[in-house]
Amino acid sequence: MNRLSTSVSLLRRSLCLALSFRGCTHVPSPVSNMSTTTNVASDESHGTATWKKRSVVSSFIFDFGHGATDSPEETDSSSSTTRPRVALFRRSGKVSTYQHHLAPISGSIDAADASPLAAAWRELAEETTLTGAELVLLRQGKSYTFRDESVRREWTVFPFAFRLRTPADATRIVTDWEHETWGWHNPAVVIRLAERGASLAESGDDLNGVPRLADSLRRVWFEADLGDAAGRVLATGLDALATDHQSGARQLATAALRTLRDIVASLDYSPASPMADPAWWWAQVGMAAWHLWKNGRESMGAAIMSALLAALAEIGDAMHSQQEQQHQSRFVISTAWRDSVVAQLDRRIAARAESAQRVSAAFAQYLEGAFGDKLASREPLAVLTLSESSTIRAGLRHAAHAAGFALDVRVLESRPLFEGVSLASALAQDLAATTTTTTAAAAASAHTITLFSDASAALAAQGVDVVVIGADRIASSGAVSNKTGSLPAVLSVKYVNTGSGGSVSGQEGGARVVVLGETDKIALPGRPEEHVVEDNDAGQLSRSWAVEDSSARVRDAATALQSLRTDSSTGSRGPKVSIRNVFFEWVPAGLIDVYITESGQWSVQDISEHSEKLRDEEERLLGEL
C-alpha cells in the first residue's frame, strides 16, 4: 500500500468516526505497509514503555517571488512566474535522527516555549538566523501524531508555513551545524515524490525526506489536495478574513461560510478525481473548514468555528442519508452532490440574519424588564458602548423602534480604526428612520448620540444605566473578549455609578453590564489567556500621530519612534522600542451581569455547558483529520 492509499484509508476511518458511516466495519485497516511509520491510532500492537514521545515543530519557508524552482529535482515544465518555492534542508550527520534526510526546519518544543508557534520562531532563528524581520507567518497546519518504528519515537508534529518578506531575504539564510545544504523545491513535486517514497536528491541516491514529509507539507500547503481552483478560493478567503478589521465576529463567520461554499463549488468533480471518494471529499472539506477557523482571523475564531461545525454537521447528516439510501451501491461524490451541498450552505448563510433578530428581541425584552420605569416615563435610557458591532446596532435599533425606549447613547470612538464613529453614524440614521406618525417622530427626536474619546470613558460613564458590549469570543468561564477599551469602559461605569455609593434609577446596585452576542461566539474550553493575542500593525496607531493637526513635536516624535522601533528589531544598540496595537482584551465574567443570546438570557453555567458540547463536536468532526 503506498502513502496515498494509506492516507485514503485513514480518511475513510475518519469519515466513519465522524458520521457513523454505514459499512465502517468493512473499511480497510489504516495501518500502513510502510516499514518506517505508523499512525498512533492504528498501532495497538506495541506497548508505550519503550517509545519516546516528542512534540516537534516543522516550519516550511516559502518564497513567492521567483518563477520555476532551481532545484534539480523539479521536473514539471509548466512553470510560471508566480510558482511558490519551499525550502528543504538536508540534515547533517551530527543530528540524532534522520541524518542526511531532507526536512523543513524542525525541533522539539521546550517547556520554556510559550506555544508551538513560539518554538517555531525560536528554531528558525537558531537554524537559519531568520526572524520576524525576514519572515511572516503564512499558515499553521493541524497537528498530528505518528510512531516511527526505526527510532522508537512517537512524534507529535505541529506544522507551520512562513513566507519571506522579500525575495532578497533568502540571502540571509545561514544554516547551523544541524544542516549540510539546503535548496528550493516545488511543493507539489515534493508531495508527489514523498508520497511514493521517491528520491529528492540530485545524485539519484536513495535518501528520502524525513518520515511524513508530505503529510506535514500538505497540512500547510492545502493547494496540493484541494486543487488549483479550490485552493485559490481558500487562500483568497483566508486573506480576506485576516485583513478585515472592520467586520465583527458574526460577519466574519458568515464570510467564512461563504468561502466554504465557494470551495465546495470549486472542487474537481470529474469521475476520475480523488474527490469522487466520499472519505477524501469529506477530509478536504473538513480541512478547509479547519484552515478557515485557524488561519483566517483566529482571535475571532470562536464564531467562525461554531458556524463551520454546524455546517459540517449538517453536511455529514446529508452524506449519511445519501449512503443509507444507496445501500446497494457505493455512494460516489458527484456534481449533483455538489449542487445539494452548495444549496444547503446558501440556506444556512441566509438564515444567519434571523439569529441576529432573535438577539435583538431578547435584548429588548431584557431592557423592558430591567428598565420598565424609564419606558413608562419616557426618560432616556443611558447606554455606553464602543466599537462597531452589527449585533449592538441592531439591538439598539430594536430597543428604540420596537420597544419604544428613548435612548441616550454614548459611543467611545474606538481607536485606532475609529469603528465607534461608524457605529454612531449608522445608529443615527437608524434612529432617524421613523414612520410618519406623530408618536414615532417624537420618539425619534428624543434620542441623543454622543461620541467620546477612548480616554474620556470615565466622563462618558456618568449616569449610565447599561454598558452594552459585543463579544468576539466568549470563554468557557464566561469571560468576554471584545475590542480593546471594553474593560476600561466597564470599570469606569462600575466605579462612577456605584463606587461612590450612588445608584442609578431603575436599578438595584448600579449600572448593568450586558453582553450581546450569538452563542456561536462561545469558544472551546480553555483559559482566556490561552487564546490568541492579536497585535496588529503599529502603523494604525502611529499614522494618527503624524496628521497635520498634531504639533511638530508630535510628528517628529512619531518619525523618531518608528525609526527606533525599526533599528531595535534589527539588533542595533539602544533601548528596545515597540508599539503595541492589541485589538482585543478580556472582560472577566465577574463584571458581567447578563449575556443576551438568540436563545435568551444565558448564565456562565449555560456558556460552560455549551463550550463542552462544542469540544465534543469539534473532536467528532475534525479530530481525526
PDB file of C-alpha atoms in Angstrom, residues 29-248:
ATOM      1  CA  SER A  29      -7.197  -1.163   8.191  1.00  0.00           C
ATOM      2  CA  PRO A  30      -5.465   2.216   8.415  1.00  0.00           C
ATOM      3  CA  VAL A  31      -2.189   0.512   9.260  1.00  0.00           C
ATOM      4  CA  SER A  32       0.368   1.208   6.560  1.00  0.00           C
ATOM      5  CA  ASN A  33       2.645  -1.381   4.956  1.00  0.00           C
ATOM      6  CA  MET A  34       5.441   1.150   5.256  1.00  0.00           C
ATOM      7  CA  SER A  35       8.217  -0.076   7.485  1.00  0.00           C
ATOM      8  CA  THR A  36       9.113   3.309   8.896  1.00  0.00           C
ATOM      9  CA  THR A  37       5.990   4.891  10.331  1.00  0.00           C
ATOM     10  CA  THR A  38       2.552   4.049  11.643  1.00  0.00           C
ATOM     11  CA  ASN A  39      -0.307   6.144  12.938  1.00  0.00           C
ATOM     12  CA  VAL A  40      -0.700   6.038  16.703  1.00  0.00           C
ATOM     13  CA  ALA A  41      -4.444   5.475  16.336  1.00  0.00           C
ATOM     14  CA  SER A  42      -3.797   2.295  14.382  1.00  0.00           C
ATOM     15  CA  ASP A  43      -0.740   0.958  16.204  1.00  0.00           C
ATOM     16  CA  GLU A  44      -2.086  -1.084  19.080  1.00  0.00           C
ATOM     17  CA  SER A  45       0.396  -3.942  18.866  1.00  0.00           C
ATOM     18  CA  HIS A  46       3.182  -2.195  20.749  1.00  0.00           C
ATOM     19  CA  GLY A  47       3.357  -1.048  24.329  1.00  0.00           C
ATOM     20  CA  THR A  48       4.242   2.531  25.127  1.00  0.00           C
ATOM     21  CA  ALA A  49       7.005   1.913  27.671  1.00  0.00           C
ATOM     22  CA  THR A  50       9.858   1.905  25.145  1.00  0.00           C
ATOM     23  CA  TRP A  51       8.550   4.703  22.961  1.00  0.00           C
ATOM     24  CA  LYS A  52       9.994   8.178  23.460  1.00  0.00           C
ATOM     25  CA  LYS A  53       7.357  10.836  22.970  1.00  0.00           C
ATOM     26  CA  ARG A  54       8.377  14.137  21.410  1.00  0.00           C
ATOM     27  CA  SER A  55       6.391  17.182  20.348  1.00  0.00           C
ATOM     28  CA  VAL A  56       8.110  18.973  17.485  1.00  0.00           C
ATOM     29  CA  VAL A  57       7.555  21.879  15.125  1.00  0.00           C
ATOM     30  CA  SER A  58       8.098  21.609  11.380  1.00  0.00           C
ATOM     31  CA  SER A  59       8.474  25.012   9.732  1.00  0.00           C
ATOM     32  CA  PHE A  60       8.352  25.360   5.957  1.00  0.00           C
ATOM     33  CA  ILE A  61       9.800  28.528   4.429  1.00  0.00           C
ATOM     34  CA  PHE A  62       8.083  29.659   1.216  1.00  0.00           C
ATOM     35  CA  ASP A  63       9.228  32.126  -1.411  1.00  0.00           C
ATOM     36  CA  PHE A  64       6.619  33.627  -3.745  1.00  0.00           C
ATOM     37  CA  GLY A  65       8.967  35.990  -5.542  1.00  0.00           C
ATOM     38  CA  HIS A  66      10.547  33.636  -8.083  1.00  0.00           C
ATOM     39  CA  GLY A  67       9.495  31.539 -11.049  1.00  0.00           C
ATOM     40  CA  ALA A  68      10.347  27.895 -11.539  1.00  0.00           C
ATOM     41  CA  THR A  69      12.331  26.268  -8.779  1.00  0.00           C
ATOM     42  CA  ASP A  70      16.084  25.959  -9.202  1.00  0.00           C
ATOM     43  CA  SER A  71      16.090  22.542  -7.523  1.00  0.00           C
ATOM     44  CA  PRO A  72      17.418  19.767  -9.781  1.00  0.00           C
ATOM     45  CA  GLU A  73      14.523  17.517  -8.777  1.00  0.00           C
ATOM     46  CA  GLU A  74      11.999  19.820 -10.497  1.00  0.00           C
ATOM     47  CA  THR A  75      10.540  18.004 -13.483  1.00  0.00           C
ATOM     48  CA  ASP A  76       7.328  19.968 -14.084  1.00  0.00           C
ATOM     49  CA  SER A  77       7.764  22.021 -17.252  1.00  0.00           C
ATOM     50  CA  SER A  78       4.648  24.145 -16.717  1.00  0.00           C
ATOM     51  CA  SER A  79       6.473  26.737 -14.645  1.00  0.00           C
ATOM     52  CA  SER A  80       5.160  30.253 -14.198  1.00  0.00           C
ATOM     53  CA  THR A  81       6.457  33.448 -12.690  1.00  0.00           C
ATOM     54  CA  THR A  82       4.202  33.062  -9.675  1.00  0.00           C
ATOM     55  CA  ARG A  83       5.018  29.485  -8.708  1.00  0.00           C
ATOM     56  CA  PRO A  84       5.831  29.185  -4.997  1.00  0.00           C
ATOM     57  CA  ARG A  85       9.002  27.501  -3.770  1.00  0.00           C
ATOM     58  CA  VAL A  86       9.545  25.751  -0.475  1.00  0.00           C
ATOM     59  CA  ALA A  87      12.937  25.430   1.195  1.00  0.00           C
ATOM     60  CA  LEU A  88      14.094  21.994   2.313  1.00  0.00           C
ATOM     61  CA  PHE A  89      17.210  21.450   4.405  1.00  0.00           C
ATOM     62  CA  ARG A  90      19.431  18.370   4.352  1.00  0.00           C
ATOM     63  CA  ARG A  91      20.051  17.285   7.921  1.00  0.00           C
ATOM     64  CA  SER A  92      23.694  16.800   8.844  1.00  0.00           C
ATOM     65  CA  GLY A  93      25.438  13.733  10.198  1.00  0.00           C
ATOM     66  CA  LYS A  94      25.625  15.365  13.631  1.00  0.00           C
ATOM     67  CA  VAL A  95      21.908  15.229  14.418  1.00  0.00           C
ATOM     68  CA  SER A  96      20.480  12.329  16.406  1.00  0.00           C
ATOM     69  CA  THR A  97      17.751  11.238  13.961  1.00  0.00           C
ATOM     70  CA  TYR A  98      17.192  11.169  10.198  1.00  0.00           C
ATOM     71  CA  GLN A  99      20.754  12.072   9.238  1.00  0.00           C
ATOM     72  CA  HIS A 100      21.183  13.334   5.652  1.00  0.00           C
ATOM     73  CA  HIS A 101      17.420  13.421   5.075  1.00  0.00           C
ATOM     74  CA  LEU A 102      15.630  16.418   3.592  1.00  0.00           C
ATOM     75  CA  ALA A 103      13.391  18.242   6.041  1.00  0.00           C
ATOM     76  CA  PRO A 104      11.846  21.565   6.973  1.00  0.00           C
ATOM     77  CA  ILE A 105      13.258  23.482   9.931  1.00  0.00           C
ATOM     78  CA  SER A 106      12.354  21.227  12.829  1.00  0.00           C
ATOM     79  CA  GLY A 107      12.947  20.969  16.536  1.00  0.00           C
ATOM     80  CA  SER A 108      11.469  19.944  19.847  1.00  0.00           C
ATOM     81  CA  ILE A 109       9.014  22.112  21.728  1.00  0.00           C
ATOM     82  CA  ASP A 110      10.703  23.009  25.004  1.00  0.00           C
ATOM     83  CA  ALA A 111       8.980  23.564  28.323  1.00  0.00           C
ATOM     84  CA  ALA A 112      10.080  27.197  28.179  1.00  0.00           C
ATOM     85  CA  ASP A 113       8.291  27.784  24.859  1.00  0.00           C
ATOM     86  CA  ALA A 114       5.050  29.689  25.325  1.00  0.00           C
ATOM     87  CA  SER A 115       3.422  27.850  22.417  1.00  0.00           C
ATOM     88  CA  PRO A 116       4.279  25.700  19.402  1.00  0.00           C
ATOM     89  CA  LEU A 117       4.450  28.888  17.331  1.00  0.00           C
ATOM     90  CA  ALA A 118       6.964  30.371  19.765  1.00  0.00           C
ATOM     91  CA  ALA A 119       9.031  27.203  19.382  1.00  0.00           C
ATOM     92  CA  ALA A 120       8.853  27.523  15.600  1.00  0.00           C
ATOM     93  CA  TRP A 121      10.179  31.088  15.695  1.00  0.00           C
ATOM     94  CA  ARG A 122      12.965  30.030  18.069  1.00  0.00           C
ATOM     95  CA  GLU A 123      14.045  27.135  15.856  1.00  0.00           C
ATOM     96  CA  LEU A 124      14.010  29.328  12.746  1.00  0.00           C
ATOM     97  CA  ALA A 125      16.281  31.872  14.406  1.00  0.00           C
ATOM     98  CA  GLU A 126      18.640  29.182  15.700  1.00  0.00           C
ATOM     99  CA  GLU A 127      18.894  27.169  12.488  1.00  0.00           C
ATOM    100  CA  THR A 128      18.601  29.847   9.756  1.00  0.00           C
ATOM    101  CA  THR A 129      19.147  33.206  11.593  1.00  0.00           C
ATOM    102  CA  LEU A 130      15.819  34.395  10.127  1.00  0.00           C
ATOM    103  CA  THR A 131      13.444  36.338  12.378  1.00  0.00           C
ATOM    104  CA  GLY A 132      10.273  38.348  12.013  1.00  0.00           C
ATOM    105  CA  ALA A 133      12.288  40.924  10.108  1.00  0.00           C
ATOM    106  CA  GLU A 134      12.574  38.489   7.180  1.00  0.00           C
ATOM    107  CA  LEU A 135       9.639  36.116   7.700  1.00  0.00           C
ATOM    108  CA  VAL A 136       5.871  36.350   8.066  1.00  0.00           C
ATOM    109  CA  LEU A 137       3.700  33.538   9.390  1.00  0.00           C
ATOM    110  CA  LEU A 138       1.669  32.312   6.433  1.00  0.00           C
ATOM    111  CA  ARG A 139      -0.315  29.414   7.896  1.00  0.00           C
ATOM    112  CA  GLN A 140      -0.368  26.879  10.656  1.00  0.00           C
ATOM    113  CA  GLY A 141      -1.281  23.274   9.979  1.00  0.00           C
ATOM    114  CA  LYS A 142      -3.323  20.834  12.007  1.00  0.00           C
ATOM    115  CA  SER A 143      -1.060  18.834  14.309  1.00  0.00           C
ATOM    116  CA  TYR A 144      -0.884  15.062  14.072  1.00  0.00           C
ATOM    117  CA  THR A 145       0.854  12.156  15.804  1.00  0.00           C
ATOM    118  CA  PHE A 146       2.635   9.103  14.426  1.00  0.00           C
ATOM    119  CA  ARG A 147       5.158   6.492  15.501  1.00  0.00           C
ATOM    120  CA  ASP A 148       8.420   5.644  13.781  1.00  0.00           C
ATOM    121  CA  GLU A 149       9.493   2.081  14.467  1.00  0.00           C
ATOM    122  CA  SER A 150      13.035   2.708  13.217  1.00  0.00           C
ATOM    123  CA  VAL A 151      13.844   5.185  16.005  1.00  0.00           C
ATOM    124  CA  ARG A 152      11.179   4.124  18.548  1.00  0.00           C
ATOM    125  CA  ARG A 153       9.785   7.627  18.657  1.00  0.00           C
ATOM    126  CA  GLU A 154       6.228   8.861  18.919  1.00  0.00           C
ATOM    127  CA  TRP A 155       6.177  12.233  17.199  1.00  0.00           C
ATOM    128  CA  THR A 156       3.502  14.896  17.561  1.00  0.00           C
ATOM    129  CA  VAL A 157       4.109  17.331  14.722  1.00  0.00           C
ATOM    130  CA  PHE A 158       2.976  20.964  14.624  1.00  0.00           C
ATOM    131  CA  PRO A 159       3.445  22.194  11.035  1.00  0.00           C
ATOM    132  CA  PHE A 160       3.855  25.875  10.135  1.00  0.00           C
ATOM    133  CA  ALA A 161       4.380  27.771   6.899  1.00  0.00           C
ATOM    134  CA  PHE A 162       6.289  31.056   6.757  1.00  0.00           C
ATOM    135  CA  ARG A 163       6.917  33.274   3.752  1.00  0.00           C
ATOM    136  CA  LEU A 164       9.862  35.522   3.027  1.00  0.00           C
ATOM    137  CA  ARG A 165       9.031  39.208   3.230  1.00  0.00           C
ATOM    138  CA  THR A 166      11.106  39.841   0.092  1.00  0.00           C
ATOM    139  CA  PRO A 167      12.986  37.510  -2.280  1.00  0.00           C
ATOM    140  CA  ALA A 168      16.237  39.139  -1.132  1.00  0.00           C
ATOM    141  CA  ASP A 169      15.666  37.810   2.382  1.00  0.00           C
ATOM    142  CA  ALA A 170      16.627  34.347   1.132  1.00  0.00           C
ATOM    143  CA  THR A 171      20.243  35.544   1.081  1.00  0.00           C
ATOM    144  CA  ARG A 172      20.062  35.974   4.858  1.00  0.00           C
ATOM    145  CA  ILE A 173      19.602  32.246   5.463  1.00  0.00           C
ATOM    146  CA  VAL A 174      22.648  30.962   7.340  1.00  0.00           C
ATOM    147  CA  THR A 175      22.324  27.360   8.470  1.00  0.00           C
ATOM    148  CA  ASP A 176      23.857  25.974  11.647  1.00  0.00           C
ATOM    149  CA  TRP A 177      25.541  22.627  12.365  1.00  0.00           C
ATOM    150  CA  GLU A 178      22.263  20.727  12.059  1.00  0.00           C
ATOM    151  CA  HIS A 179      22.203  21.048   8.262  1.00  0.00           C
ATOM    152  CA  GLU A 180      24.569  20.337   5.383  1.00  0.00           C
ATOM    153  CA  THR A 181      22.854  22.096   2.484  1.00  0.00           C
ATOM    154  CA  TRP A 182      19.506  23.496   1.512  1.00  0.00           C
ATOM    155  CA  GLY A 183      17.583  24.329  -1.657  1.00  0.00           C
ATOM    156  CA  TRP A 184      14.287  25.409  -3.171  1.00  0.00           C
ATOM    157  CA  HIS A 185      11.650  22.941  -4.368  1.00  0.00           C
ATOM    158  CA  ASN A 186       8.209  22.940  -5.921  1.00  0.00           C
ATOM    159  CA  PRO A 187       5.856  21.963  -3.052  1.00  0.00           C
ATOM    160  CA  ALA A 188       3.562  19.971  -5.345  1.00  0.00           C
ATOM    161  CA  VAL A 189       6.511  17.936  -6.605  1.00  0.00           C
ATOM    162  CA  VAL A 190       7.800  17.364  -3.068  1.00  0.00           C
ATOM    163  CA  ILE A 191       4.428  15.985  -2.009  1.00  0.00           C
ATOM    164  CA  ARG A 192       4.117  13.816  -5.097  1.00  0.00           C
ATOM    165  CA  LEU A 193       7.602  12.330  -4.754  1.00  0.00           C
ATOM    166  CA  ALA A 194       7.432  11.932  -0.988  1.00  0.00           C
ATOM    167  CA  GLU A 195       4.066  10.160  -1.316  1.00  0.00           C
ATOM    168  CA  ARG A 196       5.614   7.459  -3.443  1.00  0.00           C
ATOM    169  CA  GLY A 197       8.886   7.390  -1.498  1.00  0.00           C
ATOM    170  CA  ALA A 198      10.926   8.671  -4.444  1.00  0.00           C
ATOM    171  CA  SER A 199      14.314  10.293  -4.080  1.00  0.00           C
ATOM    172  CA  LEU A 200      14.605  14.049  -3.862  1.00  0.00           C
ATOM    173  CA  ALA A 201      18.368  14.030  -4.226  1.00  0.00           C
ATOM    174  CA  GLU A 202      20.231  15.286  -7.278  1.00  0.00           C
ATOM    175  CA  SER A 203      22.681  12.398  -7.361  1.00  0.00           C
ATOM    176  CA  GLY A 204      19.956   9.784  -7.623  1.00  0.00           C
ATOM    177  CA  ASP A 205      20.871   8.129  -4.328  1.00  0.00           C
ATOM    178  CA  ASP A 206      18.221   6.519  -2.175  1.00  0.00           C
ATOM    179  CA  LEU A 207      17.833   9.229   0.508  1.00  0.00           C
ATOM    180  CA  ASN A 208      14.225  10.292   1.020  1.00  0.00           C
ATOM    181  CA  GLY A 209      12.805  13.106   3.041  1.00  0.00           C
ATOM    182  CA  VAL A 210      12.148  12.664   6.725  1.00  0.00           C
ATOM    183  CA  PRO A 211       9.142  10.489   7.603  1.00  0.00           C
ATOM    184  CA  ARG A 212       5.773  12.070   6.879  1.00  0.00           C
ATOM    185  CA  LEU A 213       7.333  14.964   4.968  1.00  0.00           C
ATOM    186  CA  ALA A 214       4.374  15.001   2.581  1.00  0.00           C
ATOM    187  CA  ASP A 215       1.863  14.852   5.442  1.00  0.00           C
ATOM    188  CA  SER A 216       3.428  17.840   7.179  1.00  0.00           C
ATOM    189  CA  LEU A 217       3.739  19.872   3.984  1.00  0.00           C
ATOM    190  CA  ARG A 218       0.217  19.246   2.701  1.00  0.00           C
ATOM    191  CA  ARG A 219      -1.188  20.406   6.064  1.00  0.00           C
ATOM    192  CA  VAL A 220       0.089  23.907   5.334  1.00  0.00           C
ATOM    193  CA  TRP A 221       0.059  23.709   1.525  1.00  0.00           C
ATOM    194  CA  PHE A 222      -3.604  22.767   1.060  1.00  0.00           C
ATOM    195  CA  GLU A 223      -3.440  23.633  -2.641  1.00  0.00           C
ATOM    196  CA  ALA A 224      -1.904  20.208  -3.268  1.00  0.00           C
ATOM    197  CA  ASP A 225      -5.064  18.370  -2.209  1.00  0.00           C
ATOM    198  CA  LEU A 226      -7.811  20.892  -2.940  1.00  0.00           C
ATOM    199  CA  GLY A 227      -6.584  21.605  -6.457  1.00  0.00           C
ATOM    200  CA  ASP A 228      -5.743  24.940  -8.032  1.00  0.00           C
ATOM    201  CA  ALA A 229      -9.262  26.403  -8.235  1.00  0.00           C
ATOM    202  CA  ALA A 230     -10.482  25.492  -4.745  1.00  0.00           C
ATOM    203  CA  GLY A 231      -7.029  26.230  -3.319  1.00  0.00           C
ATOM    204  CA  ARG A 232      -7.178  29.768  -4.693  1.00  0.00           C
ATOM    205  CA  VAL A 233     -10.650  30.231  -3.238  1.00  0.00           C
ATOM    206  CA  LEU A 234      -9.449  29.188   0.218  1.00  0.00           C
ATOM    207  CA  ALA A 235      -6.256  31.259   0.062  1.00  0.00           C
ATOM    208  CA  THR A 236      -8.223  34.333  -1.046  1.00  0.00           C
ATOM    209  CA  GLY A 237     -10.824  33.758   1.654  1.00  0.00           C
ATOM    210  CA  LEU A 238      -8.168  33.443   4.352  1.00  0.00           C
ATOM    211  CA  ASP A 239      -6.536  36.671   3.235  1.00  0.00           C
ATOM    212  CA  ALA A 240      -9.897  38.469   3.283  1.00  0.00           C
ATOM    213  CA  LEU A 241     -10.600  37.260   6.822  1.00  0.00           C
ATOM    214  CA  ALA A 242      -7.120  38.139   8.075  1.00  0.00           C
ATOM    215  CA  THR A 243      -7.180  41.693   6.721  1.00  0.00           C
ATOM    216  CA  ASP A 244     -10.783  42.585   7.586  1.00  0.00           C
ATOM    217  CA  HIS A 245     -10.557  44.823  10.639  1.00  0.00           C
ATOM    218  CA  GLN A 246     -13.971  46.415  10.153  1.00  0.00           C
ATOM    219  CA  SER A 247     -16.375  43.482  10.397  1.00  0.00           C
ATOM    220  CA  GLY A 248     -17.398  41.885  13.656  1.00  0.00           C
TER     221      GLY A 248
END
